[in-house]
Short mmCIF file of C-alpha atoms and ligand atoms in Angstrom, two decimals:
data_model
loop_
_atom_site.label_atom_id
_atom_site.label_comp_id
_atom_site.label_asym_id
_atom_site.label_seq_id
_atom_site.Cartn_x
_atom_site.Cartn_y
_atom_site.Cartn_z
CA MET A 1 39.17 2.39 -4.63
CA LEU A 2 41.17 2.90 -7.30
CA GLN A 3 43.41 -0.27 -5.88
CA ALA A 4 40.06 -2.25 -6.33
CA THR A 5 39.21 -0.84 -9.77
CA LYS A 6 42.66 -2.34 -10.84
CA GLN A 7 41.57 -5.71 -10.72
CA LEU A 8 38.24 -5.13 -12.85
CA SER A 9 38.40 -7.12 -15.61
CA LEU A 10 34.68 -6.80 -16.59
CA ILE A 11 34.08 -3.06 -17.16
CA ASP A 12 37.11 -0.54 -17.70
CA PHE A 13 35.72 2.55 -15.45
CA GLY A 14 37.68 4.82 -17.73
CA ASN A 15 35.94 3.80 -20.85
CA VAL A 16 32.45 2.82 -20.10
CA LYS A 17 30.04 1.90 -23.20
CA LEU A 18 26.46 0.56 -23.29
CA PHE A 19 25.54 -2.85 -24.33
CA ILE A 20 23.21 -2.58 -27.80
CA ASN A 21 23.36 -5.55 -30.12
CA GLY A 22 25.85 -7.75 -28.73
CA GLU A 23 28.26 -4.74 -29.13
CA TRP A 24 29.62 -1.74 -26.61
CA THR A 25 28.58 1.43 -27.81
CA SER A 26 29.05 5.14 -27.26
CA ALA A 27 25.79 7.91 -26.72
CA SER A 28 25.33 8.94 -30.78
CA ASN A 29 25.69 12.61 -29.67
CA GLY A 30 29.04 11.80 -27.46
CA SER A 31 27.44 13.07 -24.16
CA THR A 32 27.67 11.10 -20.96
CA PHE A 33 26.68 11.28 -16.89
CA SER A 34 28.65 10.51 -13.94
CA VAL A 35 28.74 8.10 -11.68
CA LYS A 36 29.89 8.99 -8.20
CA ASN A 37 31.05 6.44 -5.17
CA PRO A 38 28.78 7.63 -2.07
CA ASN A 39 31.60 6.75 0.22
CA THR A 40 33.93 9.48 -1.10
CA GLY A 41 31.56 11.78 -3.29
CA GLU A 42 34.29 11.43 -6.36
CA VAL A 43 33.22 10.95 -9.70
CA VAL A 44 34.42 6.97 -10.76
CA ALA A 45 33.24 6.73 -14.10
CA GLU A 46 31.49 8.67 -17.46
CA VAL A 47 28.92 6.36 -18.76
CA PRO A 48 27.49 7.38 -22.37
CA ARG A 49 24.29 8.96 -21.61
CA GLY A 50 21.89 6.99 -23.90
CA ALA A 51 18.51 8.35 -24.83
CA LYS A 52 16.20 8.17 -27.88
CA GLU A 53 18.54 6.88 -30.37
CA GLU A 54 19.97 4.33 -28.52
CA THR A 55 16.83 3.08 -27.01
CA LYS A 56 15.42 2.65 -30.59
CA ALA A 57 18.25 0.86 -31.75
CA ALA A 58 18.31 -1.72 -28.34
CA ILE A 59 14.68 -2.05 -28.97
CA GLU A 60 15.28 -2.76 -32.88
CA ALA A 61 18.01 -5.37 -32.02
CA ALA A 62 16.21 -7.00 -29.43
CA ASN A 63 13.40 -7.33 -32.23
CA GLY A 64 15.65 -8.85 -34.99
CA ALA A 65 16.81 -11.32 -32.07
CA LEU A 66 13.26 -12.61 -31.03
CA PRO A 67 12.43 -14.84 -33.63
CA ASN A 68 15.41 -17.22 -33.13
CA TRP A 69 15.30 -16.91 -29.05
CA ALA A 70 11.65 -17.89 -29.34
CA LYS A 71 12.48 -20.71 -31.30
CA LEU A 72 15.12 -22.31 -29.17
CA THR A 73 13.76 -25.31 -26.71
CA ALA A 74 13.34 -23.84 -23.38
CA ASN A 75 16.42 -26.39 -22.27
CA ASP A 76 18.77 -24.57 -24.59
CA ARG A 77 17.70 -21.01 -22.95
CA ALA A 78 18.36 -23.08 -19.86
CA ASP A 79 21.99 -23.73 -21.03
CA TYR A 80 22.71 -20.05 -21.64
CA LEU A 81 20.54 -19.08 -18.63
CA LEU A 82 22.88 -21.20 -16.10
CA LYS A 83 26.00 -20.31 -18.61
CA VAL A 84 25.55 -16.68 -17.24
CA ARG A 85 24.90 -17.52 -13.78
CA ASP A 86 28.06 -19.47 -13.43
CA LEU A 87 29.88 -16.81 -14.84
CA MET A 88 28.17 -14.55 -12.05
CA ILE A 89 29.00 -17.13 -9.15
CA GLU A 90 32.62 -16.68 -10.80
CA HIS A 91 32.84 -13.12 -10.52
CA GLU A 92 31.23 -12.67 -7.58
CA ALA A 93 33.73 -10.75 -6.04
CA GLU A 94 34.09 -8.31 -8.90
CA LEU A 95 30.52 -7.92 -9.54
CA ALA A 96 30.18 -7.09 -5.38
CA THR A 97 33.18 -4.46 -5.65
CA ILE A 98 31.69 -2.68 -8.78
CA MET A 99 28.16 -2.40 -6.75
CA SER A 100 29.94 -1.60 -3.55
CA ILE A 101 31.70 1.48 -5.29
CA GLU A 102 28.58 2.65 -7.43
CA MET A 103 26.24 2.48 -4.65
CA GLY A 104 27.53 1.92 -1.27
CA LYS A 105 26.47 -1.44 -0.58
CA ALA A 106 28.66 -3.20 2.41
CA TYR A 107 31.07 -5.59 0.68
CA THR A 108 29.94 -8.61 2.26
CA GLU A 109 26.24 -7.84 1.63
CA ALA A 110 27.28 -6.87 -2.21
CA CYS A 111 28.50 -10.75 -2.05
CA GLY A 112 24.75 -12.06 -1.12
CA GLU A 113 22.94 -9.76 -3.70
CA VAL A 114 25.30 -11.69 -6.50
CA LYS A 115 24.13 -14.79 -4.91
CA TYR A 116 20.63 -13.82 -4.94
CA ALA A 117 20.55 -12.26 -7.99
CA ALA A 118 22.23 -15.46 -9.76
CA SER A 119 19.59 -17.45 -7.95
CA PHE A 120 17.08 -16.18 -10.26
CA LEU A 121 18.80 -17.21 -13.11
CA THR A 122 18.66 -20.72 -11.62
CA TRP A 123 15.36 -20.84 -10.89
CA TYR A 124 13.91 -19.37 -13.77
CA ALA A 125 16.05 -21.55 -16.44
CA GLU A 126 14.38 -24.38 -14.38
CA GLU A 127 10.79 -22.69 -14.54
CA GLY A 128 10.93 -22.18 -18.47
CA ARG A 129 11.03 -25.80 -19.11
CA ARG A 130 7.85 -26.15 -17.05
CA VAL A 131 5.75 -24.08 -19.34
CA TYR A 132 2.98 -26.06 -19.87
CA GLY A 133 -0.02 -25.79 -21.75
CA GLU A 134 -3.38 -27.28 -21.61
CA THR A 135 -6.04 -29.24 -23.40
CA ILE A 136 -9.46 -28.46 -22.84
CA PRO A 137 -12.47 -31.12 -23.10
CA ALA A 138 -14.67 -30.01 -25.97
CA SER A 139 -18.17 -29.70 -26.47
CA SER A 140 -18.27 -31.98 -29.89
CA PRO A 141 -16.29 -34.69 -30.73
CA ASN A 142 -14.95 -33.61 -33.83
CA LYS A 143 -13.50 -30.63 -32.01
CA ARG A 144 -9.81 -30.60 -29.95
CA LEU A 145 -9.28 -27.79 -27.48
CA PHE A 146 -5.71 -26.59 -26.49
CA VAL A 147 -4.00 -23.67 -24.52
CA VAL A 148 -0.63 -23.08 -25.76
CA LYS A 149 1.99 -20.29 -23.84
CA GLN A 150 3.96 -18.26 -26.14
CA PRO A 151 6.47 -15.59 -25.31
CA VAL A 152 4.92 -11.78 -25.24
CA GLY A 153 7.70 -10.60 -27.29
CA ILE A 154 9.69 -7.45 -26.64
CA ILE A 155 10.04 -6.51 -22.92
CA ALA A 156 11.73 -3.53 -20.99
CA ALA A 157 12.88 -3.74 -17.29
CA ILE A 158 13.52 -0.53 -15.66
CA THR A 159 15.51 -1.31 -12.64
CA PRO A 160 16.35 0.24 -9.39
CA TRP A 161 19.92 1.38 -7.73
CA ASN A 162 19.44 -0.15 -4.81
CA PHE A 163 20.03 -4.02 -5.74
CA PRO A 164 21.02 -3.13 -9.30
CA LEU A 165 22.28 -6.59 -10.23
CA ALA A 166 19.48 -8.74 -8.10
CA MET A 167 16.52 -6.71 -9.72
CA MET A 168 17.55 -7.29 -13.21
CA THR A 169 17.69 -10.60 -13.36
CA ARG A 170 14.22 -10.95 -11.43
CA LYS A 171 12.96 -9.35 -14.25
CA LEU A 172 15.78 -10.86 -17.04
CA GLY A 173 15.61 -14.67 -15.78
CA PRO A 174 11.71 -15.20 -16.62
CA ALA A 175 11.81 -13.02 -19.88
CA LEU A 176 14.67 -14.58 -21.70
CA ALA A 177 13.43 -18.18 -19.99
CA ALA A 178 10.02 -17.35 -21.46
CA GLY A 179 11.46 -16.78 -24.83
CA CYS A 180 11.31 -13.10 -25.23
CA THR A 181 14.47 -10.29 -25.85
CA GLY A 182 14.74 -7.08 -24.43
CA ILE A 183 16.23 -3.74 -22.79
CA VAL A 184 17.11 -3.20 -19.57
CA LYS A 185 17.50 0.43 -18.32
CA PRO A 186 19.73 0.57 -14.81
CA ALA A 187 19.00 3.22 -12.54
CA SER A 188 21.86 5.96 -13.23
CA GLN A 189 23.12 5.74 -9.65
CA SER A 190 23.91 2.31 -10.37
CA PRO A 191 24.27 1.53 -14.08
CA LEU A 192 28.13 -0.09 -13.82
CA SER A 193 27.00 -3.60 -12.26
CA ALA A 194 24.21 -4.13 -15.11
CA LEU A 195 27.01 -2.77 -17.61
CA ALA A 196 29.48 -5.78 -16.24
CA PHE A 197 26.54 -8.23 -16.42
CA ALA A 198 26.29 -7.81 -20.00
CA ALA A 199 29.91 -8.40 -20.45
CA LEU A 200 29.07 -11.72 -18.64
CA VAL A 201 25.82 -12.41 -21.27
CA LYS A 202 28.48 -11.26 -24.14
CA LYS A 203 31.06 -14.03 -22.13
CA ALA A 204 28.24 -16.53 -22.25
CA GLY A 205 27.42 -16.27 -26.17
CA ILE A 206 23.77 -15.00 -25.37
CA PRO A 207 23.13 -14.22 -29.18
CA LYS A 208 23.35 -10.47 -30.25
CA GLY A 209 20.43 -8.41 -29.47
CA VAL A 210 18.80 -10.68 -26.88
CA VAL A 211 20.12 -8.40 -24.15
CA ASN A 212 20.65 -4.95 -24.51
CA ILE A 213 21.53 -2.54 -21.84
CA VAL A 214 20.73 1.54 -22.07
CA ALA A 215 21.14 3.65 -19.05
CA GLY A 216 21.15 7.24 -19.30
CA ALA A 217 18.60 9.99 -19.95
CA THR A 218 15.49 8.50 -17.82
CA ALA A 219 12.62 10.27 -19.35
CA GLU A 220 13.68 9.90 -23.05
CA ILE A 221 14.52 6.16 -22.79
CA SER A 222 11.45 5.55 -20.59
CA ASP A 223 9.50 7.65 -23.26
CA GLU A 224 10.56 5.70 -26.23
CA ILE A 225 9.88 2.46 -24.45
CA PHE A 226 6.33 3.20 -23.50
CA GLU A 227 6.06 4.81 -27.01
CA ASN A 228 7.73 2.41 -29.10
CA PRO A 229 4.77 -0.20 -30.17
CA VAL A 230 7.37 -3.27 -30.59
CA VAL A 231 7.51 -2.96 -26.54
CA LYS A 232 5.28 -5.04 -25.40
CA LYS A 233 5.66 -5.55 -21.98
CA ILE A 234 7.48 -3.74 -19.19
CA SER A 235 8.77 -4.39 -15.73
CA PHE A 236 9.42 -1.44 -13.07
CA THR A 237 10.66 -1.21 -9.58
CA GLY A 238 10.91 2.20 -8.11
CA SER A 239 9.11 4.70 -6.39
CA THR A 240 5.22 4.61 -5.99
CA GLU A 241 5.14 8.03 -7.50
CA VAL A 242 6.80 7.17 -10.57
CA GLY A 243 5.22 3.96 -11.02
CA LYS A 244 1.43 5.96 -10.95
CA LYS A 245 2.81 8.02 -13.98
CA LEU A 246 3.89 4.86 -15.55
CA VAL A 247 0.48 3.28 -15.50
CA GLU A 248 -0.85 6.42 -17.39
CA LYS A 249 1.82 6.20 -19.65
CA SER A 250 1.20 2.68 -20.57
CA ALA A 251 -2.82 2.94 -21.22
CA ASN A 252 -2.03 4.36 -24.98
CA GLN A 253 -0.83 1.34 -26.21
CA LEU A 254 -2.14 -1.07 -23.15
CA LYS A 255 1.32 -2.42 -22.32
CA LYS A 256 1.33 -5.17 -19.91
CA LEU A 257 2.88 -3.66 -16.91
CA SER A 258 4.41 -4.69 -13.92
CA LEU A 259 5.15 -2.46 -10.86
CA GLU A 260 7.19 -3.39 -7.70
CA LEU A 261 7.16 -0.09 -5.49
CA GLY A 262 7.45 1.73 -2.30
CA GLY A 263 6.57 -0.01 0.70
CA HIS A 264 6.37 1.14 4.59
CA ALA A 265 6.93 -2.05 6.22
CA PRO A 266 5.40 -2.97 10.08
CA PHE A 267 7.66 -4.90 12.28
CA ILE A 268 5.43 -6.20 15.12
CA VAL A 269 7.04 -7.98 18.15
CA PHE A 270 4.20 -9.50 20.72
CA GLU A 271 4.62 -10.15 24.19
CA ASP A 272 5.05 -14.15 23.25
CA ALA A 273 8.04 -13.57 20.90
CA ASP A 274 11.36 -15.08 21.03
CA LEU A 275 12.73 -11.62 22.11
CA GLU A 276 16.18 -12.47 20.88
CA LYS A 277 15.24 -13.56 17.52
CA ALA A 278 13.11 -10.93 17.55
CA ALA A 279 15.64 -8.23 18.17
CA GLU A 280 17.86 -10.09 15.83
CA GLY A 281 15.29 -10.15 13.08
CA ALA A 282 14.35 -6.04 13.56
CA VAL A 283 18.35 -5.37 12.83
CA ALA A 284 18.55 -7.60 9.87
CA SER A 285 15.43 -6.16 8.53
CA LYS A 286 16.08 -2.41 9.09
CA PHE A 287 19.87 -1.99 8.69
CA ARG A 288 19.71 -4.28 5.68
CA ASN A 289 21.62 -2.09 2.65
CA ALA A 290 21.67 0.69 5.31
CA GLY A 291 17.80 0.85 5.57
CA GLN A 292 17.51 0.94 1.42
CA THR A 293 15.40 -1.67 0.42
CA CYS A 294 11.36 -1.49 -0.14
CA VAL A 295 10.76 -4.23 2.44
CA CYS A 296 13.21 -2.85 5.15
CA ALA A 297 11.03 -2.49 8.54
CA ASN A 298 10.17 0.93 8.28
CA ARG A 299 8.17 1.14 11.67
CA ILE A 300 8.31 -1.27 14.86
CA TYR A 301 5.61 -1.93 16.95
CA VAL A 302 6.73 -3.62 20.62
CA HIS A 303 3.94 -4.88 22.94
CA GLU A 304 3.93 -2.49 25.87
CA ASN A 305 4.86 -5.24 28.05
CA ILE A 306 7.94 -6.39 26.67
CA LYS A 307 9.52 -2.63 25.45
CA GLU A 308 12.32 -2.34 27.91
CA ARG A 309 13.55 -5.75 27.24
CA PHE A 310 13.13 -5.98 23.52
CA THR A 311 14.26 -2.08 23.24
CA LYS A 312 17.77 -3.17 25.41
CA LEU A 313 18.39 -5.80 23.08
CA PHE A 314 17.92 -3.79 20.03
CA VAL A 315 19.50 -1.02 20.68
CA GLU A 316 22.71 -3.47 21.91
CA LYS A 317 22.88 -5.31 18.69
CA VAL A 318 22.37 -1.51 16.76
CA LEU A 319 25.52 -0.17 18.47
CA ALA A 320 27.46 -3.24 17.47
CA LEU A 321 27.02 -2.34 13.90
CA LYS A 322 29.94 -0.86 12.05
CA VAL A 323 29.85 1.80 9.79
CA GLY A 324 32.49 2.77 7.03
CA ASN A 325 33.34 2.75 3.65
CA SER A 326 31.49 0.18 1.89
CA LEU A 327 34.41 -2.00 0.33
CA ASP A 328 35.72 -2.62 3.92
CA GLN A 329 34.81 -6.44 4.67
CA THR A 330 34.35 -5.66 8.27
CA VAL A 331 31.84 -2.87 7.36
CA GLN A 332 28.01 -3.84 7.62
CA ILE A 333 26.46 -0.13 7.04
CA GLY A 334 27.68 2.18 4.05
CA PRO A 335 26.76 5.43 3.15
CA LEU A 336 23.41 6.00 1.89
CA VAL A 337 23.00 6.23 -1.90
CA SER A 338 22.87 10.13 -2.52
CA LYS A 339 22.96 13.54 -0.48
CA GLU A 340 19.08 13.69 -1.18
CA GLY A 341 19.02 10.17 0.56
CA LEU A 342 20.93 11.38 3.45
CA GLY A 343 18.76 14.73 3.71
CA LYS A 344 15.52 12.73 3.86
CA VAL A 345 16.65 10.47 6.50
CA GLN A 346 17.69 14.00 8.43
CA GLU A 347 14.75 15.35 8.02
CA HIS A 348 12.76 12.42 9.31
CA VAL A 349 14.78 12.68 12.19
CA GLU A 350 14.92 16.43 13.19
CA ASP A 351 10.72 15.86 12.65
CA ALA A 352 10.48 13.61 15.06
CA ILE A 353 12.71 14.50 17.77
CA SER A 354 11.00 17.90 17.29
CA LYS A 355 7.81 16.23 18.22
CA GLY A 356 9.02 14.25 21.04
CA ALA A 357 11.04 11.27 19.74
CA GLU A 358 13.91 9.96 22.36
CA VAL A 359 17.17 9.17 20.36
CA LEU A 360 18.38 5.94 21.98
CA THR A 361 21.35 5.48 19.56
CA GLY A 362 22.91 7.65 16.41
CA GLY A 363 20.84 10.10 14.75
CA LYS A 364 23.64 11.99 13.15
CA VAL A 365 25.52 12.37 10.19
CA THR A 366 28.81 10.36 10.89
CA GLY A 367 32.54 10.11 8.49
CA ASP A 368 34.57 12.74 7.01
CA GLN A 369 31.40 14.78 5.42
CA LYS A 370 32.45 13.27 2.05
CA GLY A 371 30.56 10.32 2.29
CA PHE A 372 27.24 10.08 2.64
CA TYR A 373 27.06 7.93 6.13
CA TYR A 374 24.49 8.07 8.80
CA GLU A 375 24.78 6.46 12.02
CA PRO A 376 22.64 3.52 12.85
CA THR A 377 19.55 5.38 14.61
CA VAL A 378 17.04 3.75 17.12
CA LEU A 379 14.05 6.43 18.08
CA GLY A 380 12.17 5.37 20.97
CA ASN A 381 8.50 7.54 22.33
CA VAL A 382 7.71 7.63 18.71
CA THR A 383 4.12 8.86 18.04
CA LYS A 384 2.21 8.77 14.81
CA ASP A 385 2.07 12.15 13.99
CA MET A 386 5.84 11.72 12.93
CA ILE A 387 6.77 11.97 9.35
CA ILE A 388 8.24 8.26 9.82
CA MET A 389 5.62 6.84 10.82
CA THR A 390 3.71 7.43 7.31
CA GLU A 391 6.48 7.89 4.50
CA GLU A 392 9.35 5.40 3.25
CA THR A 393 12.41 6.70 5.21
CA PHE A 394 14.80 4.96 3.23
CA GLY A 395 18.08 4.75 5.43
CA PRO A 396 19.26 2.93 8.57
CA VAL A 397 16.67 4.81 11.39
CA ALA A 398 14.43 2.68 13.41
CA PRO A 399 11.34 4.14 15.23
CA ILE A 400 9.79 1.94 17.73
CA THR A 401 6.50 2.55 19.36
CA THR A 402 4.37 0.46 21.88
CA PHE A 403 0.78 -1.45 21.35
CA GLN A 404 -1.58 -2.84 23.69
CA ASN A 405 -3.86 -5.64 21.60
CA ASP A 406 -3.66 -7.29 18.59
CA GLU A 407 -6.82 -5.34 17.15
CA GLU A 408 -4.78 -2.05 17.61
CA VAL A 409 -1.91 -3.43 16.31
CA ILE A 410 -3.04 -4.91 12.92
CA TYR A 411 -5.24 -2.05 12.33
CA GLU A 412 -2.26 0.50 13.09
CA ALA A 413 0.02 -1.86 10.75
CA ASN A 414 -2.72 -1.36 7.80
CA ASN A 415 -3.19 2.11 8.29
CA THR A 416 -1.02 3.13 5.27
CA GLU A 417 -1.39 3.23 1.49
CA TYR A 418 1.28 0.91 0.98
CA GLY A 419 1.24 -2.51 1.08
CA LEU A 420 4.60 -4.81 0.01
CA ALA A 421 5.87 -6.40 3.46
CA ALA A 422 5.19 -6.90 6.79
CA TYR A 423 6.82 -8.87 9.73
CA LEU A 424 5.37 -10.19 12.93
CA TYR A 425 7.14 -12.41 15.60
CA THR A 426 5.15 -14.67 17.98
CA SER A 427 5.23 -17.91 19.19
CA ASN A 428 1.98 -18.71 19.25
CA ILE A 429 0.69 -20.90 16.22
CA GLN A 430 -3.08 -19.14 16.64
CA ARG A 431 -2.07 -15.26 16.62
CA ALA A 432 0.88 -16.25 13.70
CA VAL A 433 -2.14 -17.64 11.29
CA THR A 434 -4.60 -14.96 11.95
CA VAL A 435 -2.19 -11.57 12.08
CA SER A 436 -0.56 -12.76 9.11
CA GLU A 437 -3.92 -13.36 7.39
CA ALA A 438 -4.62 -10.02 8.21
CA LEU A 439 -2.35 -7.97 7.09
CA ASN A 440 -2.95 -6.24 3.86
CA PHE A 441 1.11 -6.70 2.47
CA GLY A 442 1.72 -8.86 -0.29
CA VAL A 443 4.81 -10.46 1.72
CA ILE A 444 4.77 -11.62 5.33
CA GLY A 445 7.94 -12.27 7.04
CA LEU A 446 6.31 -14.75 10.33
CA ASN A 447 9.34 -15.09 12.51
CA ASP A 448 11.55 -14.24 9.46
CA ALA A 449 13.44 -11.37 8.69
CA VAL A 450 14.53 -11.66 5.08
CA PRO A 451 11.82 -13.77 3.10
CA GLY A 452 12.64 -12.88 -0.43
CA VAL A 453 13.71 -15.88 -1.93
CA ALA A 454 13.91 -16.81 -5.88
CA GLN A 455 11.18 -19.46 -5.53
CA ALA A 456 8.68 -17.01 -3.75
CA PRO A 457 6.20 -14.71 -5.09
CA PHE A 458 7.19 -11.20 -4.18
CA GLY A 459 4.99 -8.26 -4.75
CA GLY A 460 3.13 -5.52 -3.41
CA MET A 461 -0.73 -4.23 -2.87
CA ASN A 462 -2.33 -1.24 -3.12
CA HIS A 463 0.14 1.73 -4.11
CA SER A 464 2.75 -1.06 -3.80
CA GLY A 465 1.97 -1.79 -7.36
CA TYR A 466 0.86 -4.94 -8.36
CA GLY A 467 2.24 -8.24 -10.32
CA ARG A 468 4.67 -10.92 -8.96
CA GLU A 469 8.27 -11.23 -9.33
CA GLY A 470 9.63 -15.17 -8.73
CA GLY A 471 8.36 -18.40 -7.99
CA HIS A 472 6.31 -19.69 -10.99
CA GLN A 473 4.16 -16.97 -10.85
CA GLY A 474 7.06 -14.89 -11.76
CA ILE A 475 7.28 -16.39 -15.60
CA LYS A 476 3.18 -15.54 -16.08
CA ASP A 477 3.66 -12.33 -17.07
CA TYR A 478 6.02 -12.70 -19.80
CA LEU A 479 3.84 -15.21 -21.44
CA GLU A 480 0.84 -15.09 -23.84
CA GLU A 481 -1.85 -17.80 -23.34
CA LYS A 482 -3.21 -18.64 -26.60
CA TYR A 483 -6.61 -20.81 -27.06
CA ILE A 484 -6.45 -23.14 -30.26
CA SER A 485 -9.84 -24.60 -31.11
CA LEU A 486 -9.57 -27.16 -33.94
CA GLU A 487 -12.17 -28.76 -36.10
CA LEU A 488 -11.33 -32.13 -37.35
C1 SIN B 501 13.46 -4.59 -2.83
O1 SIN B 501 13.87 -3.87 -1.77
O2 SIN B 501 12.65 -4.36 -3.91
C2 SIN B 501 13.88 -5.99 -2.73
C3 SIN B 501 13.87 -6.96 -1.65
C4 SIN B 501 13.95 -8.22 -1.93
O3 SIN B 501 14.23 -8.77 -2.78
O4 SIN B 501 14.24 -9.02 -0.61
#
């Protein structure tokens, strides 16, 4: 790891600072918090513990920068976004290394995330040029009616640890393209990626105050964001539990809020599916980021007639996954982000076993006990009463259960309070359409295990939140529509 950090140019692990008003800043009271490498449990950096004061300063800086940024043409803002995009691509290896060290994403997957994150800047640089207004036929000859779109103003992006770059650019890309300025509060487990990104923002010459990054005391930072009347829009990705609290907090000032919350994705394999493709898809969906994505397959439903064949293919592929230090480029499964994350996985597996599940592969903590590694695991004989079938596991465990007909599996898949992503594998076009339409989820992977792209809307239903990120939809939340009625 030390070897890896020696080559870093964007961030000095020994002297990490917050990014406020274009400057590198310490916390006013000098306090810090530790970021640990989940591969080793070692502290890799001390980060200034931003709190109320730093958040206030960041919001003030964003407010100061807003008029000039909003006044720029969409083309000028696009040029800035594309500059940052180019720098991200240029620094892919370094950004991936930082991410891998701070949150344990397998290096090659982290390189994929850098590209994914950059793609939101490309998409919104272009989408910002297409923020069209409207003219409306008037009711009298001496009137003209127009609708214009304007930036909402100061925004806050509260981002998760599992995609420290992509979930940030998925919010910042449309915000900046729309003409907003704001503050990012990265997760305390993985703030270094966001701060390295800030170095690129500076390098690209984005004016001071347009982007501010404050890591630190989550409750204090979020209180200031929600209480400060200058902040108009907040986008949060994280747990359903926290999301619900933020809805309450936003009520007082009627702040605009978008929420991308937890999921509990069903992965359905029908009798007529291409089983090789389905097994490959199940591995990709389940084990991405060691099972730590909101859209990971959490419960696998296989038609009873193909259970044996599918399970054999799936287990073979799972056995081929290499677990180890996330910086090793041959590793596919890094550690879980924390001891707590590992504990939850153990609890789900132990509960399932105690209720009759069969461990088909894995089922144990692995490694030298310093890192938070868990074996890629497949469970058979899974039943509805197991915690794993109702709660998000956020780890590399795939529970398999069976079904007999379409009605039954649609009912079971929808039988959850979540509604983020669902997957189905079938070669029957009729079934593909009817089941996709019947599933109450915001994202459907139809013979596709990784549906997320910058140009498509991503978001959930029910307890998985509201609002859409990505696509042309993703910029709408950062724009106000103003109606102008002109009497001649
Ligand atoms: C997430 O887990 O929330 C993001 C996954 C994606 O964008 O594909």
